[in-house]
PDB file of C-alpha atoms and ligand atoms in Angstrom:
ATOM      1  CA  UNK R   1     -44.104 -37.152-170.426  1.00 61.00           C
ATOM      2  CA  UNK R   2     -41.716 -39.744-168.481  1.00 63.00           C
ATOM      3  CA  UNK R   3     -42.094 -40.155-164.725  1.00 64.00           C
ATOM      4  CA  UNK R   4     -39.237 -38.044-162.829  1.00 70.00           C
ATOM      5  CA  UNK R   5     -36.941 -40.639-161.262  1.00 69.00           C
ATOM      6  CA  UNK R   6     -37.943 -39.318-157.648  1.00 69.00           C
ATOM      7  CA  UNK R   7     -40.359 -37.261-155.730  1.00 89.00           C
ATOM      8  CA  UNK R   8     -38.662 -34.309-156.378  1.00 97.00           C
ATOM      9  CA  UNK R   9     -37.763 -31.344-158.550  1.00 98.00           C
ATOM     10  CA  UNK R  10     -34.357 -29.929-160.645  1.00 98.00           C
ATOM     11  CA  UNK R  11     -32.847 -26.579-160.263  1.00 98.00           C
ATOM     12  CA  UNK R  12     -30.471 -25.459-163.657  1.00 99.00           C
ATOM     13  CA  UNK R  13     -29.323 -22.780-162.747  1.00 98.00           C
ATOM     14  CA  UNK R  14     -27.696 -19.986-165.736  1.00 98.00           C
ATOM     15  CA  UNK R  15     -31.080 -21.644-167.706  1.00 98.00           C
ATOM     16  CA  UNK R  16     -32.251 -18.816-169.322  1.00 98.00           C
ATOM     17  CA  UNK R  17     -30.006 -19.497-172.874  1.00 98.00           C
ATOM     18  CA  UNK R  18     -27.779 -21.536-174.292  1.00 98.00           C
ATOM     19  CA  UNK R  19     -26.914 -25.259-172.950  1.00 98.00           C
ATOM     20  CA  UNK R  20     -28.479 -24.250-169.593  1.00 98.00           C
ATOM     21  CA  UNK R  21     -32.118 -23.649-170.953  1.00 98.00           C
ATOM     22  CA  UNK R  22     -31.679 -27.187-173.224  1.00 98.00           C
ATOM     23  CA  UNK R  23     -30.904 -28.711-170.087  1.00 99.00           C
ATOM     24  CA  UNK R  24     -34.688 -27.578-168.762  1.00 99.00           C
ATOM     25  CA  UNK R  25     -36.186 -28.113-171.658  1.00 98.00           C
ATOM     26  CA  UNK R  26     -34.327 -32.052-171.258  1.00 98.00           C
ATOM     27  CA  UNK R  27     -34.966 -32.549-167.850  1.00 98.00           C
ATOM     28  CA  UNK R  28     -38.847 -31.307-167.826  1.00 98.00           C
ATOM     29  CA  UNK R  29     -39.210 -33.814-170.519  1.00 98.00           C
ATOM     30  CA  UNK R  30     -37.886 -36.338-168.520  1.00 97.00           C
ATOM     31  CA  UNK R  31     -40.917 -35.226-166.031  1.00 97.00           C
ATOM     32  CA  UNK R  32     -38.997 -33.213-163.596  1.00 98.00           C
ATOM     33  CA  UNK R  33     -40.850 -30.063-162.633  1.00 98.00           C
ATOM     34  CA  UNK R  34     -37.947 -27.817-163.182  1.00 98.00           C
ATOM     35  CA  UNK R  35     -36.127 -24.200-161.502  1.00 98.00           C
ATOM     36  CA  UNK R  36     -35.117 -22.288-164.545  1.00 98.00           C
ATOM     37  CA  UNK R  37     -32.321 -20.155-162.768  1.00 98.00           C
ATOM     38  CA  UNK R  38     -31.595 -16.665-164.361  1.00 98.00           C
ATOM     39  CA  UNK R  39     -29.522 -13.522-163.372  1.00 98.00           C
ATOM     40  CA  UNK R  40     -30.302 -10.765-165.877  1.00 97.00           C
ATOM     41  CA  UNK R  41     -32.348 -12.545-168.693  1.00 97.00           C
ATOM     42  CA  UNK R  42     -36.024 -12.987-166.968  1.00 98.00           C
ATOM     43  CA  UNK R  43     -37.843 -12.576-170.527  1.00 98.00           C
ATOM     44  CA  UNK R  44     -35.281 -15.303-171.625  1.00 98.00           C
ATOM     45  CA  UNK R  45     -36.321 -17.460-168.563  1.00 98.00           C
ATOM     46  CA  UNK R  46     -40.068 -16.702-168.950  1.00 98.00           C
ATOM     47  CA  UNK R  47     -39.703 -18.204-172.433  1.00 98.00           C
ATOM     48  CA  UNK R  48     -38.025 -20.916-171.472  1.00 98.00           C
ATOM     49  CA  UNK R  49     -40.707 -22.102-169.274  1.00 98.00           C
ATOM     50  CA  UNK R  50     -43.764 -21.036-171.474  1.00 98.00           C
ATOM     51  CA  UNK R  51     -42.089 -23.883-174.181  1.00 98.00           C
ATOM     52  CA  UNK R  52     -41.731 -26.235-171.515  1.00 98.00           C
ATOM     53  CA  UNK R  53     -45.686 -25.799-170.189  1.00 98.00           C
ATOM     54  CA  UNK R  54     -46.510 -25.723-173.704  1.00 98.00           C
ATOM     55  CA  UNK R  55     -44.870 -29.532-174.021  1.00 98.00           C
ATOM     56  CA  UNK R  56     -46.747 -30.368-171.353  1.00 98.00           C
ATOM     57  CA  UNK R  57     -44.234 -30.152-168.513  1.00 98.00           C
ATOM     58  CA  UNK R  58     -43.974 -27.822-165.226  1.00 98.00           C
ATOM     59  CA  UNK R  59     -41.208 -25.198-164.698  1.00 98.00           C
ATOM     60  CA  UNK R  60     -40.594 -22.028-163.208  1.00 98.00           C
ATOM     61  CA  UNK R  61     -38.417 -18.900-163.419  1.00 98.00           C
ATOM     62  CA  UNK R  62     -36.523 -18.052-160.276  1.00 98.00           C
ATOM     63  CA  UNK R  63     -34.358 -15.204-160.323  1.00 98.00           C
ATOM     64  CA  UNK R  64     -30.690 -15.185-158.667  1.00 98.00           C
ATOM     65  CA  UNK R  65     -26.853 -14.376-158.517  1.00 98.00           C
ATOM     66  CA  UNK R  66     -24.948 -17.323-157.751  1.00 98.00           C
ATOM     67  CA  UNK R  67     -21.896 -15.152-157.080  1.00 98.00           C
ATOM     68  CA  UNK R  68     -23.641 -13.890-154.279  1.00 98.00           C
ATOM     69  CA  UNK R  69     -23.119 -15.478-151.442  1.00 97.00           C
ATOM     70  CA  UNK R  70     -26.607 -15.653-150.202  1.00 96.00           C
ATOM     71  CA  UNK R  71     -28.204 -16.734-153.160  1.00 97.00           C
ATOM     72  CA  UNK R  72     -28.283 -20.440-152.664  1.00 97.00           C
ATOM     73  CA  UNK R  73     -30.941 -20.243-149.840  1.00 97.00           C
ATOM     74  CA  UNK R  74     -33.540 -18.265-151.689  1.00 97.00           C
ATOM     75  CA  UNK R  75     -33.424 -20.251-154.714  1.00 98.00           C
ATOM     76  CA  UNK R  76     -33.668 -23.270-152.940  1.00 98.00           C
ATOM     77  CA  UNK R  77     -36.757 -22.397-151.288  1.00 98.00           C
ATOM     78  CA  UNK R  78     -38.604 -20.734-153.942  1.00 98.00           C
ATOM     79  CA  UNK R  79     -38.087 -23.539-155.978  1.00 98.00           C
ATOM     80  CA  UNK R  80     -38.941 -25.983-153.073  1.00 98.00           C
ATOM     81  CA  UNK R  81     -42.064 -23.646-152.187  1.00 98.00           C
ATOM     82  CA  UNK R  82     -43.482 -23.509-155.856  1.00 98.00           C
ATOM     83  CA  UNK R  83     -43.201 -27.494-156.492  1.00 98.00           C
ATOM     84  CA  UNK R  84     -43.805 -28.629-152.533  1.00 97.00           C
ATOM     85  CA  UNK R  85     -41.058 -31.149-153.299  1.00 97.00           C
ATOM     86  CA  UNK R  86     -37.110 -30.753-152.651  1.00 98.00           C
ATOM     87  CA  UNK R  87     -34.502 -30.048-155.081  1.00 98.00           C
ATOM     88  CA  UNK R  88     -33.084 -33.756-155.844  1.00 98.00           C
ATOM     89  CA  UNK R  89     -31.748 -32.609-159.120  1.00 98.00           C
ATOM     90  CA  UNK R  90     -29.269 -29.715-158.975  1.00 98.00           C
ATOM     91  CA  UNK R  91     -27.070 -28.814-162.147  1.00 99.00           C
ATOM     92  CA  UNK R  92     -24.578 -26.165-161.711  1.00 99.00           C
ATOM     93  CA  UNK R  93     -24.689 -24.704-165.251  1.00 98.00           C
ATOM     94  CA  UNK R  94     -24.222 -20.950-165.055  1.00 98.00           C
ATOM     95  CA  UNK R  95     -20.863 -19.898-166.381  1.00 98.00           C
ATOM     96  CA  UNK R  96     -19.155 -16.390-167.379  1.00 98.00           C
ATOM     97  CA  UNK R  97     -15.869 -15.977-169.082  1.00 98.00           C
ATOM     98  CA  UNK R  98     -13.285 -13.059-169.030  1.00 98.00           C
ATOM     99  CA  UNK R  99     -10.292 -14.169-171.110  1.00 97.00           C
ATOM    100  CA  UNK R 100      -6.625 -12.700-171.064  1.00 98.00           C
ATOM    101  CA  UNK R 101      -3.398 -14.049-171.009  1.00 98.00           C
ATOM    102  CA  UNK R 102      -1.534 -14.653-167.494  1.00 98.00           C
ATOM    103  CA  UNK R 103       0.681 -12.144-167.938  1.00 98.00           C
ATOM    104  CA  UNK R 104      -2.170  -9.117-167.769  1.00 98.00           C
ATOM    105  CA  UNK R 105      -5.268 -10.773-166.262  1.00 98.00           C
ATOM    106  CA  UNK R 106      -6.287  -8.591-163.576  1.00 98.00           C
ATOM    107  CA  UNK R 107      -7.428  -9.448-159.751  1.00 98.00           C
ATOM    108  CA  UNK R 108     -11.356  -8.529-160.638  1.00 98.00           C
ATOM    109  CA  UNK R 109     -11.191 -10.782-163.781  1.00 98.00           C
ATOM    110  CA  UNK R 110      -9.777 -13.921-161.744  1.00 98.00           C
ATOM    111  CA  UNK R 111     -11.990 -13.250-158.945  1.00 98.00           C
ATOM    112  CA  UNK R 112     -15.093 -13.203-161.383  1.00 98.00           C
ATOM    113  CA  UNK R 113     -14.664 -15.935-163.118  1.00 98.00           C
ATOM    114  CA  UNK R 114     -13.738 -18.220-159.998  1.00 98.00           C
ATOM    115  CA  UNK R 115     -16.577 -16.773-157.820  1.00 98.00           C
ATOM    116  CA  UNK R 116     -19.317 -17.916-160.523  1.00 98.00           C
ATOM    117  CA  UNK R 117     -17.839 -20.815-162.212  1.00 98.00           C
ATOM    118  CA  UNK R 118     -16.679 -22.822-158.997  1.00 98.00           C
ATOM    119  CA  UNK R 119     -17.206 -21.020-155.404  1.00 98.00           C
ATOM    120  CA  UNK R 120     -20.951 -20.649-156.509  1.00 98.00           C
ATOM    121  CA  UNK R 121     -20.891 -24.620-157.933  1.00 98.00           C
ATOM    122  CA  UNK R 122     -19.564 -24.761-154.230  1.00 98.00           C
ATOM    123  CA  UNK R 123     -22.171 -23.044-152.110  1.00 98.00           C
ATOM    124  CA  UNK R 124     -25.252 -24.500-154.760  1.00 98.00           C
ATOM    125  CA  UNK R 125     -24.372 -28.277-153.790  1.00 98.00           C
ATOM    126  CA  UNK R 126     -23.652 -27.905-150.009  1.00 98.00           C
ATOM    127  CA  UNK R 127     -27.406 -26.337-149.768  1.00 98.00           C
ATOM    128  CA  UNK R 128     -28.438 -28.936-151.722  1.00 98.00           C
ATOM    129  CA  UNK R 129     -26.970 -32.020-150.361  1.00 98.00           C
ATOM    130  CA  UNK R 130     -28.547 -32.042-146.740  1.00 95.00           C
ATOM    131  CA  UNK R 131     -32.248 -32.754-148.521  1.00 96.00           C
ATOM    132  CA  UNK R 132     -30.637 -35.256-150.939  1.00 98.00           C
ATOM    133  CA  UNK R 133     -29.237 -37.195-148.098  1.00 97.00           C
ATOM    134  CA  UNK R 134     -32.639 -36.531-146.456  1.00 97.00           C
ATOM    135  CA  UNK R 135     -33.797 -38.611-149.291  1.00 97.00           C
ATOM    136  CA  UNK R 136     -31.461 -41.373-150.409  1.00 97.00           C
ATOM    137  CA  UNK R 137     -31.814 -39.994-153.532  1.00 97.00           C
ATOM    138  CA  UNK R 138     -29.266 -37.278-155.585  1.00 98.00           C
ATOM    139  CA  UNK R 139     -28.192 -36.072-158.985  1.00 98.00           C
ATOM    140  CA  UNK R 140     -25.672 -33.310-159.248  1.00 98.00           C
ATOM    141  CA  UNK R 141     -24.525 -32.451-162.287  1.00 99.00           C
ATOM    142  CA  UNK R 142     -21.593 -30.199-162.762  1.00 99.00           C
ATOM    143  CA  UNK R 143     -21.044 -28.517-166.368  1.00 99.00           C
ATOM    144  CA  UNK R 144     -17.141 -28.381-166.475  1.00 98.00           C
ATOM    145  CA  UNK R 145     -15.221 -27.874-169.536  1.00 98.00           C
ATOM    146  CA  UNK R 146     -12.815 -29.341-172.404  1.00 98.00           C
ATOM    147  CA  UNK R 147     -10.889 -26.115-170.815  1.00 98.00           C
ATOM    148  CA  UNK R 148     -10.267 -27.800-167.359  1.00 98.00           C
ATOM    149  CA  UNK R 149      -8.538 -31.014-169.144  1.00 98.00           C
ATOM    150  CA  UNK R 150      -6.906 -28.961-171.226  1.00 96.00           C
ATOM    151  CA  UNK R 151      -4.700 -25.588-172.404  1.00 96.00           C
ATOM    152  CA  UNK R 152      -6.592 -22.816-174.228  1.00 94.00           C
ATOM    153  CA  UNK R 153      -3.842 -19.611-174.418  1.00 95.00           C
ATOM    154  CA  UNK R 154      -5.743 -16.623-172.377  1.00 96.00           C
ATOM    155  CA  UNK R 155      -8.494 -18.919-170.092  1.00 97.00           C
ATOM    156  CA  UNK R 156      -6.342 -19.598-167.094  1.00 98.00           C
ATOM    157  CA  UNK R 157      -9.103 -18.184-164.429  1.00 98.00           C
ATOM    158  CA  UNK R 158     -11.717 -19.847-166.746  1.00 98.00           C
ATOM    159  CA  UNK R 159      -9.482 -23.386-166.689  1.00 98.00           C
ATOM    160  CA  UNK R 160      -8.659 -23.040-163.020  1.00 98.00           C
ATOM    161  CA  UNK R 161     -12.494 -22.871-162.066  1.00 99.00           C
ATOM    162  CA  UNK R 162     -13.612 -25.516-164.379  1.00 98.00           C
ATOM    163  CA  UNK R 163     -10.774 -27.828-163.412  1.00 98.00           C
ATOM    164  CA  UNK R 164     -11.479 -27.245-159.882  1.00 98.00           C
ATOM    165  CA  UNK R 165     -14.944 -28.108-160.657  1.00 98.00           C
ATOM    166  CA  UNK R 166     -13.723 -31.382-161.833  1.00 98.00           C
ATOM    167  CA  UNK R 167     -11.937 -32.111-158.726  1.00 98.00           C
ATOM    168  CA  UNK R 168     -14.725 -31.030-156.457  1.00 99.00           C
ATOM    169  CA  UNK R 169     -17.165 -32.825-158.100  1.00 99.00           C
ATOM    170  CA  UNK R 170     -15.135 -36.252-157.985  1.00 98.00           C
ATOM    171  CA  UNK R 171     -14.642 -35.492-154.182  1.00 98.00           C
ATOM    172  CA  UNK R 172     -18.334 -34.648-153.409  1.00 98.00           C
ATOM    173  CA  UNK R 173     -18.846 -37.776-155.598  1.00 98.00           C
ATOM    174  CA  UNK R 174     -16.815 -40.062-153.426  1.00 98.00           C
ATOM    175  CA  UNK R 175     -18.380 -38.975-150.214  1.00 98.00           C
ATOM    176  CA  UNK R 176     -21.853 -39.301-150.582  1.00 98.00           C
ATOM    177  CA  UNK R 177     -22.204 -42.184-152.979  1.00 98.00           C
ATOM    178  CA  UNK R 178     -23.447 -44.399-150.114  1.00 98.00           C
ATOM    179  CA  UNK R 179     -26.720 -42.763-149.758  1.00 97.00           C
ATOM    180  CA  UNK R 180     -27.212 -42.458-153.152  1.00 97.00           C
ATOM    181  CA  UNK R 181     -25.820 -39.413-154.483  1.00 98.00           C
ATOM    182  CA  UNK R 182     -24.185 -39.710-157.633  1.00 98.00           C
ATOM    183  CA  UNK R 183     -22.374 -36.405-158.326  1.00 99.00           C
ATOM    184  CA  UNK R 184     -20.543 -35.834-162.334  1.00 99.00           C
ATOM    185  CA  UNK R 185     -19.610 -33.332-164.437  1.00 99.00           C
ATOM    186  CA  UNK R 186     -19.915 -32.799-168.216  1.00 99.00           C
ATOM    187  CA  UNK R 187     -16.954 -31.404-169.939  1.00 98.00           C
ATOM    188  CA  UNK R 188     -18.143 -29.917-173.098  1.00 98.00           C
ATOM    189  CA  UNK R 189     -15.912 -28.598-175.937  1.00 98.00           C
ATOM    190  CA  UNK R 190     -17.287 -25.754-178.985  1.00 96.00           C
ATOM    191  CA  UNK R 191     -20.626 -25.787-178.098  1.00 98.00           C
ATOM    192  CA  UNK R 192     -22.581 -22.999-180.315  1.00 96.00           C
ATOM    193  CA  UNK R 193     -24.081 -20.755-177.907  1.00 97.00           C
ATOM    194  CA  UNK R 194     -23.837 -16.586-177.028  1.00 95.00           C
ATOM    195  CA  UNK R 195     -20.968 -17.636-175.079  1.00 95.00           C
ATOM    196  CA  UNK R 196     -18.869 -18.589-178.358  1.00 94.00           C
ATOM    197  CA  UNK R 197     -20.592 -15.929-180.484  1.00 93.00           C
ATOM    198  CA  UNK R 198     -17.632 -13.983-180.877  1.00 85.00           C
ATOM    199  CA  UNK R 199     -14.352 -16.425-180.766  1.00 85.00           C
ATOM    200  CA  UNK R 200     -12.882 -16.790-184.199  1.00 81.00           C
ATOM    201  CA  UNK R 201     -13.877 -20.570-185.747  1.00 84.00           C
ATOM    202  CA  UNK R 202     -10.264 -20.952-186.642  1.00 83.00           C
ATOM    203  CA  UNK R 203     -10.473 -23.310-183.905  1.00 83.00           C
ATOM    204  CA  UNK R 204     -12.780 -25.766-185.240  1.00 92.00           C
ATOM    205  CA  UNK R 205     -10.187 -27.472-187.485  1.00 93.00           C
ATOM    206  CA  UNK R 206      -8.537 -28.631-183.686  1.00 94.00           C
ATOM    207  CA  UNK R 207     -11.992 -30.602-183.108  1.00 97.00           C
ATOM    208  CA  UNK R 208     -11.796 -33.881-184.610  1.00 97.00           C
ATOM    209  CA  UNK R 209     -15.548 -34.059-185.527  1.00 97.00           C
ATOM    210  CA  UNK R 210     -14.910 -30.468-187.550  1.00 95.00           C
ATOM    211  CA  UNK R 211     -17.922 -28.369-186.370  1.00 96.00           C
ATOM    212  CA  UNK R 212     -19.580 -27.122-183.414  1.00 97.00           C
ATOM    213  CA  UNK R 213     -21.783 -28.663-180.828  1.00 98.00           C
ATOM    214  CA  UNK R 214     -25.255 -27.679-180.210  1.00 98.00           C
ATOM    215  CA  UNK R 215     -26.870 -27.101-176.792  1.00 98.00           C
ATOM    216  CA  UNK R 216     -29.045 -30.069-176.706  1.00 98.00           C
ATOM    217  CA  UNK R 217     -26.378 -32.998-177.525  1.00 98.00           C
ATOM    218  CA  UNK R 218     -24.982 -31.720-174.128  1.00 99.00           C
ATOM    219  CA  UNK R 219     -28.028 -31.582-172.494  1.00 99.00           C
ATOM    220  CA  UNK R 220     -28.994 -34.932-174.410  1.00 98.00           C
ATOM    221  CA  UNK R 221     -26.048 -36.162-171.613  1.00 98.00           C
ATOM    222  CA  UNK R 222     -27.176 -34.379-168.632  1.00 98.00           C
ATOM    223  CA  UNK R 223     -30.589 -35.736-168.949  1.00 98.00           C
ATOM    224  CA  UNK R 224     -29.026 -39.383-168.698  1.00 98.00           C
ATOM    225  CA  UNK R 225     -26.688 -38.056-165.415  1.00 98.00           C
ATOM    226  CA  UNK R 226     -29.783 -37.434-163.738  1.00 98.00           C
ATOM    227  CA  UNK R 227     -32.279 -40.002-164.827  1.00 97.00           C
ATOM    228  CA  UNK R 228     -32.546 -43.155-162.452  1.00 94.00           C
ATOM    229  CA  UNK R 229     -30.599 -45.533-165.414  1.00 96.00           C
ATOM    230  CA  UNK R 230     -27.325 -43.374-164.636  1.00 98.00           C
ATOM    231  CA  UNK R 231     -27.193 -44.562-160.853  1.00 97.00           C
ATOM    232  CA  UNK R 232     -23.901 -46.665-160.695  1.00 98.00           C
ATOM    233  CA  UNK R 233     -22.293 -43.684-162.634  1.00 98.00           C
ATOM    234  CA  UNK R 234     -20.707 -41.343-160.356  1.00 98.00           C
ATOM    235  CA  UNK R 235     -17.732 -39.295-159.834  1.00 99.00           C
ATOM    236  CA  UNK R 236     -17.176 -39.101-163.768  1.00 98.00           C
ATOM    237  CA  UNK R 237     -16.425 -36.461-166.350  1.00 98.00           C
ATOM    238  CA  UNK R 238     -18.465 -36.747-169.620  1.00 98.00           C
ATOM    239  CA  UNK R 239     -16.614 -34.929-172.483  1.00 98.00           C
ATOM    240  CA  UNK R 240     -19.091 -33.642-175.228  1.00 98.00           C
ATOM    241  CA  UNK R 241     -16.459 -32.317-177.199  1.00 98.00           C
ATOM    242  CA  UNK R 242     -16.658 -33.970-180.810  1.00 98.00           C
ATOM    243  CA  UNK R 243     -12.977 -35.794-179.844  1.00 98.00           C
ATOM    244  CA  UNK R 244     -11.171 -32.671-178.981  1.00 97.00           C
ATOM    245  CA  UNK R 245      -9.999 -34.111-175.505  1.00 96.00           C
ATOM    246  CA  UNK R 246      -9.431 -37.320-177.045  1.00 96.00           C
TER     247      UNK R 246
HETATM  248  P1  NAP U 301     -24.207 -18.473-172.234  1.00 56.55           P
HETATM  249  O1  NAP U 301     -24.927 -18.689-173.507  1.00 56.55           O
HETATM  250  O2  NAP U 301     -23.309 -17.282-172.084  1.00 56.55           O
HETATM  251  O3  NAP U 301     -25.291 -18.477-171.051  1.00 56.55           O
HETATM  252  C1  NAP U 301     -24.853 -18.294-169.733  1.00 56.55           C
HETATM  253  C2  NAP U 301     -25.996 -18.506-168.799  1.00 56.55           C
HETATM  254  O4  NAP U 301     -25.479 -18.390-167.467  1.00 56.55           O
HETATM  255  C3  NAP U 301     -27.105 -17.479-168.944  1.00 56.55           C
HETATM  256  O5  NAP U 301     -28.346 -18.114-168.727  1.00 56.55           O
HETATM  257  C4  NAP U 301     -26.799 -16.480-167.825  1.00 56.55           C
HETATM  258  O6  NAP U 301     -27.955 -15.876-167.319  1.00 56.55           O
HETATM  259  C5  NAP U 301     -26.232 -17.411-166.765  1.00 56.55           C
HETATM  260  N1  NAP U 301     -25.393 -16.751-165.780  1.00 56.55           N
HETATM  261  C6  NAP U 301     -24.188 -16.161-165.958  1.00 56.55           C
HETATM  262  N2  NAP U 301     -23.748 -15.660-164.793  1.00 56.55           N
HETATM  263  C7  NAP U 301     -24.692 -15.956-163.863  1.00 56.55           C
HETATM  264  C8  NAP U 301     -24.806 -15.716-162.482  1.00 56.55           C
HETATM  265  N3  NAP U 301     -23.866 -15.049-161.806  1.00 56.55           N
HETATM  266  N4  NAP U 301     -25.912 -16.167-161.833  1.00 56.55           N
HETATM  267  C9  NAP U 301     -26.892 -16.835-162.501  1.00 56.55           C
HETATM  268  N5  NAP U 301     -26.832 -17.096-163.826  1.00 56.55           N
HETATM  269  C10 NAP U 301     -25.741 -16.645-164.495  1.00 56.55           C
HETATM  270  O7  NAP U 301     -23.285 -19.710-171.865  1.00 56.55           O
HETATM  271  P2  NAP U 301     -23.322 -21.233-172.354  1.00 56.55           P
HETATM  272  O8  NAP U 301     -22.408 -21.345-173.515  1.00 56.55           O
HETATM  273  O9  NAP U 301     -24.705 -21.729-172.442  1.00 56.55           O
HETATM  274  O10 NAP U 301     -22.558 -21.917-171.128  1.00 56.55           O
HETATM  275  C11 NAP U 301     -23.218 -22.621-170.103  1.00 56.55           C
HETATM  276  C12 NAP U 301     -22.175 -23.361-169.286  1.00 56.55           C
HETATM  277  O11 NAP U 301     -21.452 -24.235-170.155  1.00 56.55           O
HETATM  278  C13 NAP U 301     -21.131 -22.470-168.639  1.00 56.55           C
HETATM  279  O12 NAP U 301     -20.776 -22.976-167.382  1.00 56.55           O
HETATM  280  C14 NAP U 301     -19.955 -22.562-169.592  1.00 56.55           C
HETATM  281  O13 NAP U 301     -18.730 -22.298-168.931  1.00 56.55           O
HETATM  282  C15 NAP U 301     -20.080 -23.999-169.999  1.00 56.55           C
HETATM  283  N6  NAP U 301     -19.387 -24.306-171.267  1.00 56.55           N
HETATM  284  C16 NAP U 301     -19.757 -23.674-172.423  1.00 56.55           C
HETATM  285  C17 NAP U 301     -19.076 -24.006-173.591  1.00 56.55           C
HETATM  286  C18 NAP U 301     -19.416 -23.372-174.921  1.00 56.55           C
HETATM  287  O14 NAP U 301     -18.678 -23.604-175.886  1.00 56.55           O
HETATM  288  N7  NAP U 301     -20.485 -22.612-175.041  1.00 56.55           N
HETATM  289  C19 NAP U 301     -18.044 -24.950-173.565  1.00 56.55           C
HETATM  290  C20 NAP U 301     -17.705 -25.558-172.369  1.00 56.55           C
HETATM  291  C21 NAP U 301     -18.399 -25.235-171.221  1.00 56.55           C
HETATM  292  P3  NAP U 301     -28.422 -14.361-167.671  1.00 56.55           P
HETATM  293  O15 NAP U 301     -28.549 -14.304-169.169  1.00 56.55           O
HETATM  294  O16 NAP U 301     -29.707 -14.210-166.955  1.00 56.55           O
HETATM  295  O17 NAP U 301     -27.336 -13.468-167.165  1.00 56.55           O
END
């Protein structure tokens, strides 16, 4: 088990599946004791952390909304509480989707989509930059999308938020990189997870490496965001998109 790069612990939030609960499973073997974030999933979440104790790492299952508005606080402190360290490691991972074409998207399917995929990225790193400054030490990892660099027909609320993301994260990057903050986002393409279950793989032949990508070789680039070697990166948008941004 590697040495965390600083006296303090991660929070993934949306960890229960998918590229969020690789990103755990990455980080806690990088020796971060780590928040596993869920909403609905807390068998999912419980799992996730039994395989991570069972490697020999520490982790623990905190429950939460991030669309609701007072949801940062309590995370933050029963992650904070369980580890008696703060949060110096925050990735905003938790994402939903709720596709239709401009023409017929509706109010509650915009609003959804932007509340959990950016306002909640929003809220999650002004909570957790006050400690980080605190510290002189920050990693904030933002999990964007190919979708926010560009077009996919019937995702514009799912674009806007994850191209927003992009441009809050270089922002936040920009301001804080004095005290050493760094702040990026990972824009990944076709990754193979529940969220893709259902989308037809017609796609595919538009991705340049010709197949999917799996949960880990995105978390396999989160891990190096927020390990000490990654501190003159900051500000930058990782695609991990087998070329389809390219
Ligand atoms: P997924 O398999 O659908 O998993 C989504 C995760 O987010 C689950 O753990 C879910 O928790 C959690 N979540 C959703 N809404 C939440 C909320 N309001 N509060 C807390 N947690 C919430 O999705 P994924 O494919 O792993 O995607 C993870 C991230 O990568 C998302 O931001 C997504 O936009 C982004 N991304 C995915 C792809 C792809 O191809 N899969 C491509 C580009 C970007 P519960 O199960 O507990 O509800």
């Amino acid at each position: 088990m590697a040495e965390p790069p600083a006296q303090g612990c991660a929070l993934v939030t949306g960890a229960s599946r998918g590229i969020g609960a690789a990103i755990a499973r990455a980080l806690a073997g990088d020796g971060w004791p780590v928040g596993v974030n869920y909403r609905a999933g807390r068998e999912a979440a419980e799992a996730v952390v039994a395989e991570i104790e069972a490697a020999g790492g520490r982790a623990v299952a905190v429950e939460g909304d991030v669309a609701d508005h007072s949801t940062p606080d309590g995370l933050f402190q029963a992650v904070e509480a369980h580890f008696g360290c703060p949060v110096l490691a925050l990735v905003n991972n938790a994402g939903i989707t709720d596709d239709d074409l401009t023409p017929t998207l509706t109010d509650q399917a915009w609003d959804a989509v932007i509340e959990t995929d950016l306002n909640a990225a929003f809220r999650l790193m002004r909570r957790a930059l006050k400690p980080m400054m605190r510290a002189r030490f920050g990693r904030i990892v933002n999990v964007s999308s190919v979708v926010g660099l560009r077009a996919n027909p019937g995702q514009a609320n799912y674009a806007a938020a994850k191209a927003g993301l992009i441009a809050l994260t270089r922002t936040a990057a920009v301001e804080v990189a004095r005290r050493g903050i760094t702040v990026n986002a990972v824009a990944p393409g076709w990754i193979d997870t529940d969220m893709t279950a259902g989308v037809s793989t017609e796609l595919l032949s538009q991705v340049p490496a010709r197949r999917a990508g799996t949960p880990h070789e995105v978390a396999a680039c989160v891990r190096f965001l927020a390990s000490a070697e990654a501190s003159y990166v900051t500000g930058a948008v990782l695609s991990v998109d087998g070329g389809l941004a390219a």
